[in-house]
PDB file of C-alpha atoms in Angstrom:
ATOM      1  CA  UNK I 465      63.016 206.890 224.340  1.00 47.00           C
ATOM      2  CA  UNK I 466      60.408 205.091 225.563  1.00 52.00           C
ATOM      3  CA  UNK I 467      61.507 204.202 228.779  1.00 66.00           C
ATOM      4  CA  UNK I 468      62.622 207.566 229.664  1.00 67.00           C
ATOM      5  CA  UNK I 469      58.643 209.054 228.336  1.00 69.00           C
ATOM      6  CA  UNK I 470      57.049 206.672 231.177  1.00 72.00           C
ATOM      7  CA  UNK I 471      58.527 209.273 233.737  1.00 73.00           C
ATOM      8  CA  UNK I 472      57.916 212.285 232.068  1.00 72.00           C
ATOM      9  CA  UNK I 473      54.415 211.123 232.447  1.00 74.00           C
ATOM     10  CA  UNK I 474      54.450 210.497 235.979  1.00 75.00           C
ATOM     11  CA  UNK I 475      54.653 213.920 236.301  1.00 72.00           C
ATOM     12  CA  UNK I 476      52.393 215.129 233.360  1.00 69.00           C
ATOM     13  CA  UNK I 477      49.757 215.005 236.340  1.00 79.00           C
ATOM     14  CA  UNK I 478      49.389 218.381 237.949  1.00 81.00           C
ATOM     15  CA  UNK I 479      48.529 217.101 241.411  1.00 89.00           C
ATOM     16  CA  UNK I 480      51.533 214.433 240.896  1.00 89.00           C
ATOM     17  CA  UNK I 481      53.875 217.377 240.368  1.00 85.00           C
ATOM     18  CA  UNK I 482      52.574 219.162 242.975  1.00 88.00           C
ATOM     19  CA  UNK I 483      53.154 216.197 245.786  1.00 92.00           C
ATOM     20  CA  UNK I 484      57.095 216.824 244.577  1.00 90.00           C
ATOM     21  CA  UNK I 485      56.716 220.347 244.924  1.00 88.00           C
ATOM     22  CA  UNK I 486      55.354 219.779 248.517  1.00 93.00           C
ATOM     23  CA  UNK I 487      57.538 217.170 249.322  1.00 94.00           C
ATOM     24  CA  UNK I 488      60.644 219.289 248.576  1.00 91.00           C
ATOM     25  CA  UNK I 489      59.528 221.423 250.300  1.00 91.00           C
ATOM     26  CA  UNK I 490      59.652 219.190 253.713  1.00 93.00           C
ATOM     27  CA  UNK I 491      58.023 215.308 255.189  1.00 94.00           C
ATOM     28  CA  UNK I 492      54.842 214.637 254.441  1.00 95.00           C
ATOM     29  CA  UNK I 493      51.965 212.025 255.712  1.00 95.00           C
ATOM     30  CA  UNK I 494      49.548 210.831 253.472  1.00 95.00           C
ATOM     31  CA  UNK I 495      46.866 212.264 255.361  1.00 94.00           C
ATOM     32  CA  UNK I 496      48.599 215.979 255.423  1.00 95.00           C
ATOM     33  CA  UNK I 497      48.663 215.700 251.635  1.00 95.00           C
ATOM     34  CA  UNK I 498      45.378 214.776 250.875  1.00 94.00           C
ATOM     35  CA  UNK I 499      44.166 217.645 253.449  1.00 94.00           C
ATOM     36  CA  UNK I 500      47.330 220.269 251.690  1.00 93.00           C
ATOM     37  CA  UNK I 501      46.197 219.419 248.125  1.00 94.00           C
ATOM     38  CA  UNK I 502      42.058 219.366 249.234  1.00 94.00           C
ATOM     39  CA  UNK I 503      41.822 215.755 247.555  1.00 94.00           C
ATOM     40  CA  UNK I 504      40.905 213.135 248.900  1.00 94.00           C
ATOM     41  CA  UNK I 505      42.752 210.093 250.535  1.00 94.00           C
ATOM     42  CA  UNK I 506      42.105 207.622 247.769  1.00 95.00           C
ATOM     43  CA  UNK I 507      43.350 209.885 244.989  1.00 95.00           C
ATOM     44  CA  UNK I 508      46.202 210.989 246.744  1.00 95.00           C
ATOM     45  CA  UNK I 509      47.266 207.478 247.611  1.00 96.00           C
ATOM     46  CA  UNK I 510      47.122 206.466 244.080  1.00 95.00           C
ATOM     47  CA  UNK I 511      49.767 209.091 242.916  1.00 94.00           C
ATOM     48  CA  UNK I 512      51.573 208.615 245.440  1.00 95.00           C
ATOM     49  CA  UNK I 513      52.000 205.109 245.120  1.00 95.00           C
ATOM     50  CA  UNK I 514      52.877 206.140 241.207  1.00 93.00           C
ATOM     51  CA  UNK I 515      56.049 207.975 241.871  1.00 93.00           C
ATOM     52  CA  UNK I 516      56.982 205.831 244.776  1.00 93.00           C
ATOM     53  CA  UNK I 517      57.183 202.562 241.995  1.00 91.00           C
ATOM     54  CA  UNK I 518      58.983 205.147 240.009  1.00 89.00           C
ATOM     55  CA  UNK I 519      61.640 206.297 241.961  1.00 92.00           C
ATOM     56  CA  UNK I 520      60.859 209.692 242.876  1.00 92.00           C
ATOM     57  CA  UNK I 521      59.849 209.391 246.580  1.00 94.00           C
ATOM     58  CA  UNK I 522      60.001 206.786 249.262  1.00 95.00           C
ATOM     59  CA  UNK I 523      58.696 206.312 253.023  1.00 94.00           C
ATOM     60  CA  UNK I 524      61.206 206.900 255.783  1.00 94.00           C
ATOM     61  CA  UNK I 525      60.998 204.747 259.008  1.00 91.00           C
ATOM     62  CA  UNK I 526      58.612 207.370 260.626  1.00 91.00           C
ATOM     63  CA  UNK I 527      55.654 207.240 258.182  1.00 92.00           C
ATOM     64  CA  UNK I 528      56.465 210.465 255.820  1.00 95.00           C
ATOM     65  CA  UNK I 529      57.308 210.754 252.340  1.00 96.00           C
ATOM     66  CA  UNK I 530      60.186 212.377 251.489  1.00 95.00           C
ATOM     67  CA  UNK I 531      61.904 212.829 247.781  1.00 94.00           C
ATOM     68  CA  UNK I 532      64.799 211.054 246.574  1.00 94.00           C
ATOM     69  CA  UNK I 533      67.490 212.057 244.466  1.00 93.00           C
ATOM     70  CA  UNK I 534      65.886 211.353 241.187  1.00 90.00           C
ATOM     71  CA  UNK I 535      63.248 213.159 242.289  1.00 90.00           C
ATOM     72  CA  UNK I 536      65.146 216.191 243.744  1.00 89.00           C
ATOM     73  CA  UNK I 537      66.346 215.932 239.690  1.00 86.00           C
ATOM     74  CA  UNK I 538      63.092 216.108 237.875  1.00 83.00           C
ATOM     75  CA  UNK I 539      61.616 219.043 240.046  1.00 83.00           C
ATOM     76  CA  UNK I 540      64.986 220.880 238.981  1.00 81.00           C
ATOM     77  CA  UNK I 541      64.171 220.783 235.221  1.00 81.00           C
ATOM     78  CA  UNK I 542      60.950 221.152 236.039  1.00 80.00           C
ATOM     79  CA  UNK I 543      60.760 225.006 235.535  1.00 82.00           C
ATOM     80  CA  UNK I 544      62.570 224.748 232.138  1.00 85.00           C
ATOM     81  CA  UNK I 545      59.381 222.571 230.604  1.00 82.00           C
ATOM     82  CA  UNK I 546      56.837 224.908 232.424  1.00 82.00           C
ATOM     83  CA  UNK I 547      58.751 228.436 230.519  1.00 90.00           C
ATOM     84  CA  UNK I 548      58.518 226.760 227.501  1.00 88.00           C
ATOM     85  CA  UNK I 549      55.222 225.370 227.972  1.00 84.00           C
ATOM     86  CA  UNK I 550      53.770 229.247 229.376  1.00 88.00           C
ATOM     87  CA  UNK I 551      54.949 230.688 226.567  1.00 93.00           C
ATOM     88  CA  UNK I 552      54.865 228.246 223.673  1.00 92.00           C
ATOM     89  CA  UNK I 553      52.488 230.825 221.893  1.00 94.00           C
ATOM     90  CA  UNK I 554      55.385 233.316 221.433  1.00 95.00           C
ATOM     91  CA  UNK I 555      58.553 230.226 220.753  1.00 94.00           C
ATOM     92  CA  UNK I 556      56.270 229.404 218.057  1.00 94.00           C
ATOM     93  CA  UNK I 557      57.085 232.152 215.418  1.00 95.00           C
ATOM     94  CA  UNK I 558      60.411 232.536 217.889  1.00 95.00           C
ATOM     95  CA  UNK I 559      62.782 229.623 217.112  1.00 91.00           C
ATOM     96  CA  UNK I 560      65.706 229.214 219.642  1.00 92.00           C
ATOM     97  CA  UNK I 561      67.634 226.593 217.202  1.00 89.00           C
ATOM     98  CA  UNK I 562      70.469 228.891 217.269  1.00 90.00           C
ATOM     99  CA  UNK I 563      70.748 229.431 220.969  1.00 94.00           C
ATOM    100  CA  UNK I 564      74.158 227.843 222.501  1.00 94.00           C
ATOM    101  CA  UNK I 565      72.245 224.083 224.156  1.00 94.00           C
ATOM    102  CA  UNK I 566      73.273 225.254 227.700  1.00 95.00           C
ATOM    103  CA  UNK I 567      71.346 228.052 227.851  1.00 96.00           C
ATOM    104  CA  UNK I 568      68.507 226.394 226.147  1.00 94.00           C
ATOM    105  CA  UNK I 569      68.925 223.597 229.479  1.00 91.00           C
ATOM    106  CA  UNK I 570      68.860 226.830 231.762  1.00 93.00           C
ATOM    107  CA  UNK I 571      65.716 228.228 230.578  1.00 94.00           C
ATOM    108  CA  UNK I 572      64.268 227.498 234.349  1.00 91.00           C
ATOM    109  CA  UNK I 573      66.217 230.292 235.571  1.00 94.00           C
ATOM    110  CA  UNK I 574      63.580 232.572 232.895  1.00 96.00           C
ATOM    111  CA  UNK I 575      60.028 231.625 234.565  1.00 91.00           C
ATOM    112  CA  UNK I 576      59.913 234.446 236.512  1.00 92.00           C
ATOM    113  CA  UNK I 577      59.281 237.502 233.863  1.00 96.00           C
ATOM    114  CA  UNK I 578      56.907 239.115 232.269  1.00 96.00           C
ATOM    115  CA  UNK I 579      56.402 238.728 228.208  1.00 97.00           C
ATOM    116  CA  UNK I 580      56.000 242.455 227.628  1.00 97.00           C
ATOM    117  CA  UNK I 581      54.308 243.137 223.981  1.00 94.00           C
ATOM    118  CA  UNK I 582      54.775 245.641 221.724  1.00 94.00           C
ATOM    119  CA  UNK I 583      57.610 248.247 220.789  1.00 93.00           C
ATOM    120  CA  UNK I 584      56.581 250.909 223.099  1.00 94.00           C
ATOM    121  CA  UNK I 585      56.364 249.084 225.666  1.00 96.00           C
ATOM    122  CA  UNK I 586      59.197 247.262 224.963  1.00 94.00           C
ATOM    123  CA  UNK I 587      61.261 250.417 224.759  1.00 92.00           C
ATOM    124  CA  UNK I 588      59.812 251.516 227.678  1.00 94.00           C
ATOM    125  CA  UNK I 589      61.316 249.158 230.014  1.00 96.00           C
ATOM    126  CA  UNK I 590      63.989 249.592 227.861  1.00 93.00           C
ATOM    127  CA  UNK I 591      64.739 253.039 228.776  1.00 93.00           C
ATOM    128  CA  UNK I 592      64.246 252.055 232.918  1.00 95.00           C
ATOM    129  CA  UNK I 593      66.673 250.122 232.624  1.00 97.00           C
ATOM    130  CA  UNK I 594      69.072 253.148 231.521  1.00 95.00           C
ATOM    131  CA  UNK I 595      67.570 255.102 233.827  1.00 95.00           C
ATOM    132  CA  UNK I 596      67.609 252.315 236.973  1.00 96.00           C
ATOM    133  CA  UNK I 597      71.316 251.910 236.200  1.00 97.00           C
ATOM    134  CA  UNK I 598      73.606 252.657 239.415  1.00 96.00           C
ATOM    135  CA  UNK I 599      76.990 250.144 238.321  1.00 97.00           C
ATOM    136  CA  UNK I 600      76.682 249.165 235.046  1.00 98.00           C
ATOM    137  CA  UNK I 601      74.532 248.501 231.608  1.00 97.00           C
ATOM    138  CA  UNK I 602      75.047 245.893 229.236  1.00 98.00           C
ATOM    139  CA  UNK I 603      73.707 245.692 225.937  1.00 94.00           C
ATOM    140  CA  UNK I 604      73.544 243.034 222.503  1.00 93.00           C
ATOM    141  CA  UNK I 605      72.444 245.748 219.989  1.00 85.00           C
ATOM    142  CA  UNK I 606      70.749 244.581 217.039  1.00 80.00           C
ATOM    143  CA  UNK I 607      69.325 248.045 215.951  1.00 76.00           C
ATOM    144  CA  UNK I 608      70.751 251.127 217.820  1.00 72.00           C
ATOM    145  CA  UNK I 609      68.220 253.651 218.973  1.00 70.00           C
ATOM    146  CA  UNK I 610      69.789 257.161 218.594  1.00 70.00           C
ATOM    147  CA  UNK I 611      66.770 259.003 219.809  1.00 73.00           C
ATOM    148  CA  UNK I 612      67.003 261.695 222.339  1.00 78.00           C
ATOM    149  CA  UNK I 613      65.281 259.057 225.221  1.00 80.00           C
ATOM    150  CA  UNK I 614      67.609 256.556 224.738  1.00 81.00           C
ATOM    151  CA  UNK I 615      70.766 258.526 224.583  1.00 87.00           C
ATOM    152  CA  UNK I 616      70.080 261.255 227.115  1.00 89.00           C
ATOM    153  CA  UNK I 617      69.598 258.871 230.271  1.00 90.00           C
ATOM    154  CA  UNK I 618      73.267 256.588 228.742  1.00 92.00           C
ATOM    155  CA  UNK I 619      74.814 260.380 228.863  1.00 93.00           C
ATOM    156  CA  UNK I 620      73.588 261.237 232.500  1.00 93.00           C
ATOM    157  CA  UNK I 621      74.606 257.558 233.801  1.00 94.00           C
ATOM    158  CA  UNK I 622      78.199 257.942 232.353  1.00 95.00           C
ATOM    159  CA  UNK I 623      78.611 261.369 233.827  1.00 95.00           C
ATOM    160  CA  UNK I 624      78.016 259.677 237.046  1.00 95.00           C
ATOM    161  CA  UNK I 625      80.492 256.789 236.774  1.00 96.00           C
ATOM    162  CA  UNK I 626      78.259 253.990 235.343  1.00 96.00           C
ATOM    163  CA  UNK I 627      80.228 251.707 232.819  1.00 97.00           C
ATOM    164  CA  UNK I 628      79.079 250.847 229.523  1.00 97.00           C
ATOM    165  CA  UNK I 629      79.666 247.518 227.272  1.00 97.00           C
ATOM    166  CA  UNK I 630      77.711 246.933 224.232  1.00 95.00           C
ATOM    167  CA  UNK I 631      78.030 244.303 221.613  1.00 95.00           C
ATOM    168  CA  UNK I 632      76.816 245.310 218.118  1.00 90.00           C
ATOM    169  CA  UNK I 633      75.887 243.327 215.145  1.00 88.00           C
ATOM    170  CA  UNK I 634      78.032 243.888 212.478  1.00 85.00           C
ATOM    171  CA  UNK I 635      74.845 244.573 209.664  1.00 79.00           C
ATOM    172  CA  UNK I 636      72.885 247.140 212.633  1.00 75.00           C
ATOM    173  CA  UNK I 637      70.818 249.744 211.097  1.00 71.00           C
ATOM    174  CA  UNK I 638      72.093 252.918 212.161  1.00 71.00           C
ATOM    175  CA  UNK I 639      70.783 256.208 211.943  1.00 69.00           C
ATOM    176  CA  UNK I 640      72.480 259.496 209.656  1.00 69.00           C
ATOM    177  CA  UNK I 641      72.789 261.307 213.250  1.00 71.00           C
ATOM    178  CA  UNK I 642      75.398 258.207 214.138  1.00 76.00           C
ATOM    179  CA  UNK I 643      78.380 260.686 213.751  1.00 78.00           C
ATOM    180  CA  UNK I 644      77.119 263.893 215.596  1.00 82.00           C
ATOM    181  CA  UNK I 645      75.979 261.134 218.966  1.00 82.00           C
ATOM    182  CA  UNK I 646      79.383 259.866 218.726  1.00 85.00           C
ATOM    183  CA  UNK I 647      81.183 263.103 219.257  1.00 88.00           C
ATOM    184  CA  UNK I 648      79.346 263.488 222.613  1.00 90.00           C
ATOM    185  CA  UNK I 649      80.189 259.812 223.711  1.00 90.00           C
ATOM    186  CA  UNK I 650      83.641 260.268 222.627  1.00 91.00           C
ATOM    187  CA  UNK I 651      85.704 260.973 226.159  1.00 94.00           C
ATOM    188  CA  UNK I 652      83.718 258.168 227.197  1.00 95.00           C
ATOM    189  CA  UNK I 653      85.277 256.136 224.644  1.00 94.00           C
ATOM    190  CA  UNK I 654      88.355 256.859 224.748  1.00 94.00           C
ATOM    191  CA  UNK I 655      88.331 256.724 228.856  1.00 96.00           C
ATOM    192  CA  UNK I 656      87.149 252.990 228.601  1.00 95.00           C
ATOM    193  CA  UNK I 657      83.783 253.796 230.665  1.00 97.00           C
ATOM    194  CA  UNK I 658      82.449 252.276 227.511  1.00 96.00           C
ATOM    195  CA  UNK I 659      83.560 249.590 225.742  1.00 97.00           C
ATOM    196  CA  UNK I 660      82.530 248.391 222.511  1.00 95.00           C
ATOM    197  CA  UNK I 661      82.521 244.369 220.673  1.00 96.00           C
ATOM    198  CA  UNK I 662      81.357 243.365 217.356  1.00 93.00           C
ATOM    199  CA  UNK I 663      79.470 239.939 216.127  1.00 93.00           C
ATOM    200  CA  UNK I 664      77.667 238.396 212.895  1.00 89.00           C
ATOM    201  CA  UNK I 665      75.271 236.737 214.465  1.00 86.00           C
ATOM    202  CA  UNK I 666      73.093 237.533 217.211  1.00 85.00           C
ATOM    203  CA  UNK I 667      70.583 234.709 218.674  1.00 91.00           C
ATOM    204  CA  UNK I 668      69.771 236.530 221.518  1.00 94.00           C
ATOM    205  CA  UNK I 669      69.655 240.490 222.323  1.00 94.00           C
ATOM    206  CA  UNK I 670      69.692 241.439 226.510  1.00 97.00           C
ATOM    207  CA  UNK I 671      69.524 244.413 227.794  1.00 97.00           C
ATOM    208  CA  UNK I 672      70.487 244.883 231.732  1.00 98.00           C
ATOM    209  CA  UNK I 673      71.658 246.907 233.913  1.00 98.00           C
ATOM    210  CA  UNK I 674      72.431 245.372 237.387  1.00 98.00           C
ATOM    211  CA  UNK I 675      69.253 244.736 238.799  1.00 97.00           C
ATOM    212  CA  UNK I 676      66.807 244.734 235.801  1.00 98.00           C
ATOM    213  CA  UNK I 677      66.828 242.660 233.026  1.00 98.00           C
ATOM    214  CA  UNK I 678      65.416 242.539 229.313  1.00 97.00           C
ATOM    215  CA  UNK I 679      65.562 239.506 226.697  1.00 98.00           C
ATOM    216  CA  UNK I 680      64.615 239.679 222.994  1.00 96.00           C
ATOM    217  CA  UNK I 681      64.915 236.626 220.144  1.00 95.00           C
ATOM    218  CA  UNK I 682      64.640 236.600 216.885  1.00 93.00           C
ATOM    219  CA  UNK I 683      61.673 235.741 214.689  1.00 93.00           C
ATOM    220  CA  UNK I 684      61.015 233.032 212.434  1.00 92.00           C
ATOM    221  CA  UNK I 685      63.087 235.449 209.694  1.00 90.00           C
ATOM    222  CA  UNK I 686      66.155 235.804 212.144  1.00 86.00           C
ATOM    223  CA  UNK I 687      65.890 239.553 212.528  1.00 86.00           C
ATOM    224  CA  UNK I 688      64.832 240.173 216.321  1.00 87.00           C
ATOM    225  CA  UNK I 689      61.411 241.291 217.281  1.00 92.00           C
ATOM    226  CA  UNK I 690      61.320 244.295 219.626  1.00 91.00           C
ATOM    227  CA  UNK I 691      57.806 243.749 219.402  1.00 94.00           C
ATOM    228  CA  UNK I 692      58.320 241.188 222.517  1.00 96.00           C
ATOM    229  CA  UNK I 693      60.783 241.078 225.209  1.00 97.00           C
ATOM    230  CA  UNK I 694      61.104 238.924 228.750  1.00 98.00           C
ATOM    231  CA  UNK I 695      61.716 241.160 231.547  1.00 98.00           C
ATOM    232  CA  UNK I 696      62.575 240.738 234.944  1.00 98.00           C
ATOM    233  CA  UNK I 697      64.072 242.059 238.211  1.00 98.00           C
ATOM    234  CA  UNK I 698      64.110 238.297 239.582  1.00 97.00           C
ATOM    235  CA  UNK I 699      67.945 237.314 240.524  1.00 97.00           C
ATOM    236  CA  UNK I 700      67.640 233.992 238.329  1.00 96.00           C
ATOM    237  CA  UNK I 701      66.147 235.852 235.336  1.00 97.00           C
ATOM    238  CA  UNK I 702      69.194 238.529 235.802  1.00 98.00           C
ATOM    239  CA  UNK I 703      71.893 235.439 235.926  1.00 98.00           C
ATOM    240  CA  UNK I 704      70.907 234.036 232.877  1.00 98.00           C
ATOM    241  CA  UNK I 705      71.006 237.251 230.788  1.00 98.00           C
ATOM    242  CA  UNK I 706      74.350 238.081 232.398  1.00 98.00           C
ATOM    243  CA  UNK I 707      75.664 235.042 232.001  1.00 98.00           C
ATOM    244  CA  UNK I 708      74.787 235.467 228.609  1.00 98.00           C
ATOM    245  CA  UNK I 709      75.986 238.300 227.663  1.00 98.00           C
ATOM    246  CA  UNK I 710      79.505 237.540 228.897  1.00 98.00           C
ATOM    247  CA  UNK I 711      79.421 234.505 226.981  1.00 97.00           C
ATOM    248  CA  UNK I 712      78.280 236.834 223.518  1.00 96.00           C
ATOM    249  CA  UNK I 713      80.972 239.518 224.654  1.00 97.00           C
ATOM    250  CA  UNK I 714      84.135 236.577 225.186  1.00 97.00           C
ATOM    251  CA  UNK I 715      82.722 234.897 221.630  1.00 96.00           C
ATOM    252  CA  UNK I 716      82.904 238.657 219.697  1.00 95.00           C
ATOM    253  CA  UNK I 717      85.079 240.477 217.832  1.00 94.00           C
ATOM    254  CA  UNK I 718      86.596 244.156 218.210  1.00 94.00           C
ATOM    255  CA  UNK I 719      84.807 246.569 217.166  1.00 91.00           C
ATOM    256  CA  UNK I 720      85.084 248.411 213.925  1.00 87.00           C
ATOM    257  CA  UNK I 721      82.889 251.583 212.865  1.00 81.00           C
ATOM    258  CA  UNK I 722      83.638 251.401 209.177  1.00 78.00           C
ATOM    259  CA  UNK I 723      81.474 247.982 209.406  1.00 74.00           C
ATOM    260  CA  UNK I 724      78.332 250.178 210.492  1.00 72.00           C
ATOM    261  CA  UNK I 725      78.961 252.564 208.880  1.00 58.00           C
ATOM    262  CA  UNK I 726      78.766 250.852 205.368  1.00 53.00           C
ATOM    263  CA  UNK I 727      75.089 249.763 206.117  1.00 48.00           C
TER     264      UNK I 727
END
């Protein structure tokens, strides 16, 4: 491991990362670095000269710097270290242990969001969502919200040709009023505009309609905290959740009501 910490700390320097960053971005002199970054020539010299001995840029034949592929690779996982690293506050009492390894590796795609705290505001952005919705929304249902807010907006996007697929968790707290909000999504049911899976575990929940996106994990206990959620409208941020959420809807099981309703 220690060979492969040296490079991680080549670009543990901010301004080091930042020549990559620049560099990807197209050929650079020495001189239109230093004058870019506001350093001076010395300075920028020296880091240069650091990740040319390591491999992530050389010199072409006209003078400029320009990244090779080993450096093309280390800006790409880049954004996964600075997610984790911008929000290590929250992964702290939010462990991702359970989280399939290649979306863990994909965690880049999540930089651009906002951590949104607490449950109203969290069920806020919630609700836009439902109400944003012109193709489709997608849920991973830990608890299911049967209040008037949530329901209302899924009722008015069905009537207006929207599609519907939820995955519940098999232990879900559900409300007495389960039965009479069923009878009103019934047609919907039975048409297929909604569809309905089942799992035991949930290490995620996502929320999304087609343009807007909302991610919740789990606490330290393993019950999800709606206290926090990621949300996004970026097009990486909605990929991942997507992606996700097929992956949690081709992994579940059919759904059964007598398993909620036994809780």
């Amino acid at each position: 491991m220690e060979d492969y910490a040296k490079y991680f700390l080549e670009v543990s320097s901010e301004q080091r990362l930042k020549i990559i960053q620049l560099i990807n971005e197209k050929e650079y002199r020495l001189s239109e670095l230093a004058k870019k970054l506001d350093a001076t020539t010395p300075e920028v010299h020296r880091n240069l000269e650091r990740l040319e001995k390591s491999g992530f840029i050389i010199k072409n034949s006209n003078g400029h710097f320009i990244l090779t592929t080993l450096g093309q690779m280390i800006l790409g996982i880049a954004p996964n270290l600075a997610f984790i690293i911008k929000n290590k506050k929250y992964f702290l009492g939010h462990p991702i242990n359970s989280l399939p390894q290649k979306f863990i590796s994909r965690f880049g795609e999540l930089f651009e969001c906002k951590l949104v705290s607490s449950y109203v505001n969290v069920f806020e952005y919630w609700k836009n969502i439902y109400k944003n919705s012109q193709e489709y929304i997608y849920n991973i249902l830990y608890d299911v919200p049967y209040f008037d807010d949530f329901v209302n907006p899924i009722l008015d996007k069905l009537s207006q040709g929207i599609k519907v697929k939820s995955i519940f968790y098999e232990n879900a707290m559900v409300s007495d009023s389960r039965g009479d909000i069923l009878k009103k999504f019934k047609k919907y049911i039975d048409s297929g505009d909604i569809q309905r899976m089942m799992t035991k575990n949930i290490t995620a929940a996502v929320i999304l309609n087609e343009k807007q996106a909302c991610l919740i994990f789990p606490d330290i206990d393993g019950k999800l905290d709606a206290g926090y959620a990621f949300t996004s409208e970026d097009p990486s941020f909605h990929q991942w959740c997507f992606d996700y959420f097929n992956y949690s809807w081709y992994n579940a099981q059919p759904f059964m009501e007598r398993k909620l309703e036994k809780n």
